[in-house]
Amino acid sequence: MGCVASKLDINDVHPNMFAVNNVDDLGSKLNPGQLEITDTDLVLHQKGKQPIKWPLKYLKRYGFDAGLFSFEAGRKNPTGPGIYAFKCRRAENLFNLLQVRVRNQGPNSGSITDGSVSLASPHGDRVIL
């Protein structure tokens, strides 16, 4: 039995989907959506808009800190280069799943060896938030 007011979290239904809010440089919420991690892409779904895809192989860095997930897209991405940040209650889970998928891409992919706030780089560099 459950509470009448309770609702399923998107992760209960789709473990590779994460409810997010895109934020600006000051941390102000811009747009709600869902980030999906597939075997090859990070995909942002927003109501009434076409999905935005970032191929995992072109992500330069990614990380999380205190409910905030961020990543740096390289110049070969369809969106071009940029840094994207999202508020997410499950930022650590999102980070961990993305890390697994990037590592499964092959030996030239980014990796993280320690720290929950490290950013991965395909060159083995680490940046601490």
Short mmCIF file of C-alpha atoms in Angstrom, two decimals:
data_model
loop_
_atom_site.label_atom_id
_atom_site.label_comp_id
_atom_site.label_asym_id
_atom_site.label_seq_id
_atom_site.Cartn_x
_atom_site.Cartn_y
_atom_site.Cartn_z
CA MET A 1 0.00 0.00 0.00
CA GLY A 2 1.13 3.54 -0.51
CA CYS A 3 0.16 7.08 0.11
CA VAL A 4 -2.47 8.43 -2.26
CA ALA A 5 -0.32 11.50 -2.92
CA SER A 6 2.83 9.50 -3.69
CA LYS A 7 4.01 9.24 -7.26
CA LEU A 8 6.65 7.15 -8.91
CA ASP A 9 10.03 8.69 -9.49
CA ILE A 10 11.09 8.49 -13.13
CA ASN A 11 14.00 6.27 -12.03
CA ASP A 12 11.53 3.72 -10.66
CA VAL A 13 10.21 3.21 -14.19
CA HIS A 14 13.29 4.02 -16.32
CA PRO A 15 16.60 3.59 -14.45
CA ASN A 16 18.50 5.42 -17.22
CA MET A 17 16.27 8.56 -17.03
CA PHE A 18 16.85 11.39 -14.58
CA ALA A 19 14.56 14.32 -13.77
CA VAL A 20 16.63 17.52 -14.11
CA ASN A 21 16.39 21.30 -14.23
CA ASN A 22 18.82 23.09 -16.52
CA VAL A 23 20.54 25.91 -14.61
CA ASP A 24 22.48 29.00 -15.62
CA ASP A 25 25.86 30.25 -14.37
CA LEU A 26 24.24 31.59 -11.19
CA GLY A 27 22.40 28.34 -10.43
CA SER A 28 18.98 29.70 -11.38
CA LYS A 29 16.62 27.10 -12.82
CA LEU A 30 15.92 27.56 -16.51
CA ASN A 31 14.05 24.57 -17.94
CA PRO A 32 12.86 21.23 -16.54
CA GLY A 33 13.46 18.02 -18.45
CA GLN A 34 14.82 14.51 -18.30
CA LEU A 35 18.33 13.37 -19.06
CA GLU A 36 18.52 9.92 -20.59
CA ILE A 37 21.74 7.93 -20.77
CA THR A 38 21.85 5.48 -23.66
CA ASP A 39 24.74 3.25 -24.68
CA THR A 40 26.04 5.96 -27.01
CA ASP A 41 24.45 9.31 -26.07
CA LEU A 42 23.39 11.65 -23.31
CA VAL A 43 19.92 12.89 -24.36
CA LEU A 44 17.97 15.83 -22.94
CA HIS A 45 14.19 15.52 -23.31
CA GLN A 46 12.13 18.68 -22.76
CA LYS A 47 8.39 19.03 -23.23
CA GLY A 48 7.50 20.51 -26.62
CA LYS A 49 11.10 20.44 -27.91
CA GLN A 50 13.18 18.06 -29.99
CA PRO A 51 15.58 15.92 -27.90
CA ILE A 52 19.16 17.20 -27.71
CA LYS A 53 21.83 14.51 -28.05
CA TRP A 54 25.43 14.63 -26.95
CA PRO A 55 27.43 11.58 -28.10
CA LEU A 56 29.31 10.12 -25.13
CA LYS A 57 32.52 9.93 -27.15
CA TYR A 58 32.56 13.74 -27.45
CA LEU A 59 32.04 14.56 -23.77
CA LYS A 60 35.23 16.15 -22.47
CA ARG A 61 34.45 16.17 -18.74
CA TYR A 62 31.58 15.42 -16.41
CA GLY A 63 30.97 15.48 -12.69
CA PHE A 64 28.60 16.19 -9.84
CA ASP A 65 28.54 18.10 -6.59
CA ALA A 66 25.72 18.72 -4.09
CA GLY A 67 22.78 17.87 -6.34
CA LEU A 68 24.31 19.44 -9.43
CA PHE A 69 25.43 17.42 -12.47
CA SER A 70 27.52 19.11 -15.14
CA PHE A 71 29.44 18.19 -18.25
CA GLU A 72 31.57 19.79 -20.92
CA ALA A 73 30.70 19.02 -24.52
CA GLY A 74 33.49 19.08 -27.06
CA ARG A 75 33.48 20.93 -30.39
CA LYS A 76 32.46 17.82 -32.34
CA ASN A 77 29.07 17.68 -30.58
CA PRO A 78 25.99 18.70 -32.62
CA THR A 79 25.52 21.59 -30.15
CA GLY A 80 29.16 22.63 -30.42
CA PRO A 81 31.37 23.17 -27.39
CA GLY A 82 29.84 24.21 -24.09
CA ILE A 83 29.38 23.51 -20.41
CA TYR A 84 25.95 22.35 -19.28
CA ALA A 85 24.67 22.14 -15.71
CA PHE A 86 21.57 20.49 -14.29
CA LYS A 87 20.08 20.32 -10.82
CA CYS A 88 19.23 16.70 -10.11
CA ARG A 89 18.25 14.95 -6.89
CA ARG A 90 20.07 11.85 -8.16
CA ALA A 91 23.17 13.59 -9.51
CA GLU A 92 25.48 10.93 -8.08
CA ASN A 93 23.47 8.09 -9.68
CA LEU A 94 23.44 9.95 -13.00
CA PHE A 95 27.20 10.44 -12.76
CA ASN A 96 27.82 6.76 -11.90
CA LEU A 97 25.71 5.45 -14.78
CA LEU A 98 27.33 7.88 -17.22
CA GLN A 99 30.75 6.80 -16.02
CA VAL A 100 29.90 3.14 -16.70
CA ARG A 101 28.57 3.93 -20.19
CA VAL A 102 31.60 6.08 -21.08
CA ARG A 103 33.98 3.36 -19.89
CA ASN A 104 32.09 0.84 -22.05
CA GLN A 105 32.77 3.03 -25.10
CA GLY A 106 36.38 1.88 -25.27
CA PRO A 107 39.95 2.70 -24.27
CA ASN A 108 39.90 6.29 -25.62
CA SER A 109 36.96 7.30 -23.44
CA GLY A 110 37.13 9.40 -20.28
CA SER A 111 37.49 7.77 -16.92
CA ILE A 112 37.48 8.73 -13.30
CA THR A 113 39.53 6.96 -10.73
CA ASP A 114 38.50 8.65 -7.50
CA GLY A 115 36.40 11.35 -5.86
CA SER A 116 32.73 12.04 -6.34
CA VAL A 117 33.37 15.54 -7.65
CA SER A 118 36.11 14.79 -10.14
CA LEU A 119 35.49 15.55 -13.77
CA ALA A 120 36.41 12.95 -16.36
CA SER A 121 38.50 13.74 -19.39
CA PRO A 122 39.32 11.49 -22.35
CA HIS A 123 42.95 12.53 -21.87
CA GLY A 124 43.10 11.26 -18.30
CA ASP A 125 43.08 14.78 -16.84
CA ARG A 126 41.05 15.39 -13.70
CA VAL A 127 39.56 18.63 -12.55
CA ILE A 128 38.18 18.91 -9.05
CA LEU A 129 35.05 21.04 -8.63
#
